XYZ file of C-alpha atoms in Angstrom:
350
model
C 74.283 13.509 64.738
C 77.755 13.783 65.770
C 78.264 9.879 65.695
C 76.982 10.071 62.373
C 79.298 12.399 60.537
C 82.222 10.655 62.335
C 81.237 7.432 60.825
C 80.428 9.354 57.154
C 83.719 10.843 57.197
C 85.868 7.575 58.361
C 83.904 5.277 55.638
C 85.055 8.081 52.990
C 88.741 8.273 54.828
C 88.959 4.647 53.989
C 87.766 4.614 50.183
C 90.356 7.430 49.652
C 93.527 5.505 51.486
C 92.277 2.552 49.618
C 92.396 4.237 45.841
C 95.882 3.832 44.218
C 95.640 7.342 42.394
C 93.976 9.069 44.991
C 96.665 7.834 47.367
C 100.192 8.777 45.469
C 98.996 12.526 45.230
C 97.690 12.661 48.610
C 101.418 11.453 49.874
C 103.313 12.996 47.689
C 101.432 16.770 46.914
C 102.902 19.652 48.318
C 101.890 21.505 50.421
C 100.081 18.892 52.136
C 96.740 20.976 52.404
C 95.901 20.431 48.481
C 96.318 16.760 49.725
C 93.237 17.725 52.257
C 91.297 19.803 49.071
C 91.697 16.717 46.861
C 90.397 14.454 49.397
C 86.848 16.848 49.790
C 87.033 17.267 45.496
C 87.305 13.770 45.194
C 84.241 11.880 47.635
C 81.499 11.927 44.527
C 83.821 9.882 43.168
C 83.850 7.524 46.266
C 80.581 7.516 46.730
C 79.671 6.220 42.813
C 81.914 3.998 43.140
C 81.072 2.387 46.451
C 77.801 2.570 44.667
C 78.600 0.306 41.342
C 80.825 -1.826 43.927
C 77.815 -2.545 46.014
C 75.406 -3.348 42.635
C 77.726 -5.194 41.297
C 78.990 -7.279 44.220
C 74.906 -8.197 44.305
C 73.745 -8.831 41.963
C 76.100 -10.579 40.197
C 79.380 -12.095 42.153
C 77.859 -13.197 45.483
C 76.350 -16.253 43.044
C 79.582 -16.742 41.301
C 81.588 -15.942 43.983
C 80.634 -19.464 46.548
C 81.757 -22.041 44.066
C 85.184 -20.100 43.481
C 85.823 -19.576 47.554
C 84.422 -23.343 48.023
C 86.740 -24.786 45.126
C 89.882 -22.877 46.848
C 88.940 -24.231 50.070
C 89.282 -27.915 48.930
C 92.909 -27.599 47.469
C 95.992 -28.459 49.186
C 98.484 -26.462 49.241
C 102.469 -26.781 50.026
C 101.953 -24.866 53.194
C 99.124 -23.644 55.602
C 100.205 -20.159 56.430
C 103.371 -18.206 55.550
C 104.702 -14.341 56.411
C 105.330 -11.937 53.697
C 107.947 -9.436 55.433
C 110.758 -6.592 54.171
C 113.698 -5.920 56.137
C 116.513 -3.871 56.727
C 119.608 -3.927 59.041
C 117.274 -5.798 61.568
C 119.183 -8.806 62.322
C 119.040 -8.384 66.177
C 116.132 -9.345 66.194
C 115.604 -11.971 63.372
C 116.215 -15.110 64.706
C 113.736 -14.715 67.429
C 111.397 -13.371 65.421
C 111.839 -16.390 62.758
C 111.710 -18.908 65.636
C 108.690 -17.448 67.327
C 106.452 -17.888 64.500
C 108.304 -21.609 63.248
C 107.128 -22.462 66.902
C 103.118 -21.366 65.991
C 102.974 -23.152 62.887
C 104.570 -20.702 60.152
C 106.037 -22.862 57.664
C 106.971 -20.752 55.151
C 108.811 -16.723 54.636
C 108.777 -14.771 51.615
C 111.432 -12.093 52.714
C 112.598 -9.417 51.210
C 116.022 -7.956 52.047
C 115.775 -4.541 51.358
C 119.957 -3.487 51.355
C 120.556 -4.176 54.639
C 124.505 -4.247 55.490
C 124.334 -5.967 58.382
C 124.410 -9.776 59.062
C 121.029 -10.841 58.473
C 121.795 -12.688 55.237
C 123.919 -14.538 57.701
C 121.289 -15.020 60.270
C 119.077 -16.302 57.071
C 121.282 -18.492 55.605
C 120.916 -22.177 57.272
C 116.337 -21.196 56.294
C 117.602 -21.016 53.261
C 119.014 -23.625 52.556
C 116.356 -25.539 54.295
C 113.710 -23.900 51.827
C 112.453 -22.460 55.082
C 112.648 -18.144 53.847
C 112.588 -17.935 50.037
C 114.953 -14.957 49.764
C 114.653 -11.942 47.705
C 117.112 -8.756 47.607
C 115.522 -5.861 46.789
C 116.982 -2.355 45.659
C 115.512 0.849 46.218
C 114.089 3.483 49.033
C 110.242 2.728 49.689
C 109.700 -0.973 48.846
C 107.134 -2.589 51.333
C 104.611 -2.971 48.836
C 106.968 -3.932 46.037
C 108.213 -6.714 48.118
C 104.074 -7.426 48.848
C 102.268 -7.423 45.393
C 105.695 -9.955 44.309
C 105.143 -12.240 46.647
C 101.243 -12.377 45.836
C 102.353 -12.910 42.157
C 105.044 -15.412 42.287
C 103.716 -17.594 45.409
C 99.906 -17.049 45.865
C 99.348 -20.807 44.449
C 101.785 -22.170 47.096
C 100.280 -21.223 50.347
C 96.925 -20.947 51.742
C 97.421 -18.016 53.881
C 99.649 -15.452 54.217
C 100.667 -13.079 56.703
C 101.643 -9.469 55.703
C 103.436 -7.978 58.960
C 107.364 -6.506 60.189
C 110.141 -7.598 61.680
C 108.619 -6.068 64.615
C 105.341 -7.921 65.044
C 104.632 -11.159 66.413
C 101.056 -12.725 65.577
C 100.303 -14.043 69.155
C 96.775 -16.186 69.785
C 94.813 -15.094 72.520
C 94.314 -19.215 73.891
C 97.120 -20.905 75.111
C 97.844 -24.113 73.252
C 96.442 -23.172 69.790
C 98.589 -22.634 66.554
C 98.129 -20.147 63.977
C 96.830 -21.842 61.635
C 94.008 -23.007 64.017
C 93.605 -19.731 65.012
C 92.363 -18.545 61.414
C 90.240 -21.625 61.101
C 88.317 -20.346 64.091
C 87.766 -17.112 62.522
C 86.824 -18.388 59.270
C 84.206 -20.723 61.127
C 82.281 -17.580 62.003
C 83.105 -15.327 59.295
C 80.708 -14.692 56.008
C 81.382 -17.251 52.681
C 83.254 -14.546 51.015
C 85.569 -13.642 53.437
C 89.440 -13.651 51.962
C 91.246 -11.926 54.608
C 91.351 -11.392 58.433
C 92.350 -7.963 60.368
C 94.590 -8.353 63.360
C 94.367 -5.050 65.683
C 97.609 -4.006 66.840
C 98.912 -4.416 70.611
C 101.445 -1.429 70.965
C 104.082 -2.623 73.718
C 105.872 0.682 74.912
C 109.627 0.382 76.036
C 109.593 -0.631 79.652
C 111.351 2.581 80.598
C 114.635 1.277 78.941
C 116.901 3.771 77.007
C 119.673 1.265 76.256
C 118.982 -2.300 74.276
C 118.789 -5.018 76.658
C 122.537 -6.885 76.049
C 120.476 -10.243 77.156
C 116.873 -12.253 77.118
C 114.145 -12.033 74.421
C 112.539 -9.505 72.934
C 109.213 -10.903 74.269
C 110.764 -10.634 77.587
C 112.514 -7.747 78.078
C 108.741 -5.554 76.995
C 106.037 -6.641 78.612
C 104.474 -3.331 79.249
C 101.865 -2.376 76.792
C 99.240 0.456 76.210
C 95.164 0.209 77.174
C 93.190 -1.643 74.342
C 91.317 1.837 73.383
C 94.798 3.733 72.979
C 93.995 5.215 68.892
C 97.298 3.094 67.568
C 95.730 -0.004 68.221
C 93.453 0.515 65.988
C 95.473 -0.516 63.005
C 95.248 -3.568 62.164
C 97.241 -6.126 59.429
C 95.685 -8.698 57.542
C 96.166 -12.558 56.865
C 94.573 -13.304 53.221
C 94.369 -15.500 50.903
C 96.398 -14.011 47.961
C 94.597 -15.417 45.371
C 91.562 -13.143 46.095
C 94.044 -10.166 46.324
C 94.384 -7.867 43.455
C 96.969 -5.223 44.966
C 98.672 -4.664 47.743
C 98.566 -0.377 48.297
C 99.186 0.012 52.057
C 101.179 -1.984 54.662
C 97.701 -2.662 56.299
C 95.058 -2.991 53.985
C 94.748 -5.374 50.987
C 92.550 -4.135 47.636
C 90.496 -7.632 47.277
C 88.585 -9.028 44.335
C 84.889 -7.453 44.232
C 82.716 -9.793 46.096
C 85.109 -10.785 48.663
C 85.811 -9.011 52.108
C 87.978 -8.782 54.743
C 86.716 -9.067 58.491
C 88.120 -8.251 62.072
C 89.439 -11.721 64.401
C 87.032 -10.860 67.281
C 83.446 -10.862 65.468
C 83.765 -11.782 61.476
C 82.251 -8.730 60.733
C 83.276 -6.509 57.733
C 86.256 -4.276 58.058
C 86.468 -1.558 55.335
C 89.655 -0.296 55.689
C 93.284 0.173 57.715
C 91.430 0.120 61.354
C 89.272 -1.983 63.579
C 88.087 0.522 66.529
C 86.547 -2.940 68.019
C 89.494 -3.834 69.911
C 88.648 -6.767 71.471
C 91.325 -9.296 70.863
C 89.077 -12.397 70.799
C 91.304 -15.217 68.560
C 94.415 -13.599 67.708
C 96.240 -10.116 68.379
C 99.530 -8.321 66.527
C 102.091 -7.844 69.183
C 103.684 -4.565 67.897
C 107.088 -3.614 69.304
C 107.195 -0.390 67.760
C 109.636 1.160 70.561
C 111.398 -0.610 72.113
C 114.352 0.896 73.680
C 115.366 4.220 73.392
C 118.398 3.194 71.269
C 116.488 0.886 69.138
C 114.285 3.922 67.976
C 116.978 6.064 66.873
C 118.183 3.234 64.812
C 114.419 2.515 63.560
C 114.382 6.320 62.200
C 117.936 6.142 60.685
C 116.062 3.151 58.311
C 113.545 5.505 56.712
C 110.064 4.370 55.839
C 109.135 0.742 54.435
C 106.452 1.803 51.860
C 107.443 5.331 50.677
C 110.147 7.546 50.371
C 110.039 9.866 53.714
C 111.220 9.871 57.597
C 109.653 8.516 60.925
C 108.108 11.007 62.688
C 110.724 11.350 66.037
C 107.751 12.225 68.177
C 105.879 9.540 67.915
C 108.173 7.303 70.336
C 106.165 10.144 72.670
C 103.492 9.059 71.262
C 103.433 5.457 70.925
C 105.632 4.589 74.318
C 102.602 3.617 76.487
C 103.442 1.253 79.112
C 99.930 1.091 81.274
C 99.025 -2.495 81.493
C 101.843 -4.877 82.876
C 101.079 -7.790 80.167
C 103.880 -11.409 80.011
C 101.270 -13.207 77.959
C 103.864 -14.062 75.861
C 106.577 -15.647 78.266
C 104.094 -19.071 77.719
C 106.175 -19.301 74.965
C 109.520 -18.100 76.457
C 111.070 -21.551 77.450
C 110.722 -23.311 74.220
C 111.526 -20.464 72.665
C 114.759 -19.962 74.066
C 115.329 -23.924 73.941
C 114.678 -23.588 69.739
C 117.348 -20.819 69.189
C 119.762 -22.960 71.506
C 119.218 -25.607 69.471
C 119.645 -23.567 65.832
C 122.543 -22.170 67.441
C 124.008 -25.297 68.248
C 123.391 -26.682 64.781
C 124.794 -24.012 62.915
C 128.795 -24.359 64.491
């Protein structure tokens, strides 16, 4: 019985995180507990709807639905798979995190610059003038989702896939030798007909003990210690889609899809109704998240502020989320040619 209400209340968790209106008075209500008395007020609501979703979806756009998803399917498109991102003062970091995913068969970036007064227009520069990153600078405190829903609009016709993720998360395929792009093929293959979007369960990588940034080596180097598979954060997950089944973009982990179409988890194809997978397996692909860090590079994280809404980190969840149980260097495959790339782009760019 237990199991039950646990599942009850999770399924109505995720219809409430994944309502616009709902959502903006939950966040932004004070004091938070009328966010908690809105959330009880509000599952009738949930439930008709998931009701009228469910009618709907069959009896009338399953049908409809196959020619649409099987017409998509045989266009060609300017690229396979790109990554939407936002960033701020982040430039450390970006041209290993650019190079990475060039490396795995990204060939395109929608990113959005959100202020940042560092170098990483800079850093962007030579991809830009390559038509590599399609650069956007965007004003304003809270605009992950902004920068999401824009790229959707302006770009969903030029790309098959894309990617939704930060600055610190690499998309890393569990079999050596295999591209991304191959990767979501393998997923699709097992998937359902309507599927328009693929969760990728977090891998939280703690900070290797280290309070100062590393002055040398990779990112993908210097943490290779990671939490267990069940630890709770690793059950977010981010999505690949297809953006022209994607009506709105509400949360940094979720898409709102057309009705009909779903979104499933990497390891089994099955449905995924919201911001978590709790089936961690990481069969085909996992989301290398590099939350931590260093000590250093949290306090700087904070001193960003959020990515989709106005508000703070929480300083206590470096407690939280620096879990170093599992020695894992999975990624060092890639470390050589890696390292020989940014030599190269460095080289070039004299």
């Amino acid at each position: 019985m237990k199991m039950i209400v646990f599942d009850f209340e999770t399924q109505v968790k995720c219809l409430y995180y994944s309502n616009r209106e709902v959502l903006f008075f939950k966040r932004h209500m004070q004091p938070r507990w009328l966010g908690h008395i809105l959330f009880y007020i509000f599952i009738p609501y949930f439930l008709i709807k998931w009701m009228i979703i469910t009618l709907y979806e069959n009896l009338y756009t399953k049908n409809k639905l196959a020619k649409i998803i099987e017409e998509d399917k045989q266009k060609s498109f300017e690229h396979e798979l790109a990554i939407v991102s936002i960033s701020k003062n982040e430039a450390i970091y970006l041209k290993e995190w650019i190079e990475y995913h060039l490396m795995l068969g990204v060939t395109k970036f929608y990113f959005y610059d959100n202020e940042s007064t560092d170098n990483t227009y800079e850093i962007l520069q030579p991809y830009i003038e390559n038509d590599i990153i399609e650069y956007t600078f965007i004003k304003g405190i809270g605009k992950q989702l902004c920068a999401y829903n824009d790229a959707i609009e302006r770009h969903k016709n030029e790309v098959r896939y894309m990617a939704f993720i930060d600055m610190d998360e690499y998309l890393f395929p569990m079999q050596n030798g295999i591209s991304l792009p191959e990767c979501i093929t393998k997923i699709l293959n097992i998937a359902p007909f309507n599927t328009v979007g693929i969760g990728i369960n977090w891998c939280m990588f703690g900070s290797n003990g280290l309070i100062k940034r590393p002055k040398d080596g990779l990112l993908t180097q210097n943490f290779v210690r990671r939490a267990n598979n069940n630890f709770w954060a690793n059950y977010h997950i981010k999505c690949i889609c297809n953006p022209r089944f994607i009506t709105n973009y509400i949360s940094p982990h979720y898409p709102i899809c057309k009705v009909g179409t779903i979104v499933v988890s990497e390891s089994n194809g099955e449905r995924l109704y919201g911001w978590f997978c709790h089936n961690v397996e990481y069969k085909y692909l996992r989301l290398n998240h590099y939350y931590c860090k260093s000590h250093e590079d949290y306090i700087i994280k904070v001193s960003r502020g959020l990515g989709d809404r106005a508000g703070e980190y929480d300083n206590t969840k470096f407690e939280q989320y620096d879990r170093n149980e599992i020695f894992d260097n999975a990624a060092s495959r890639y470390s050589d040619v890696l390292k020989q790339r940014l030599a190269e782009n460095f080289s070039k760019h004299q």
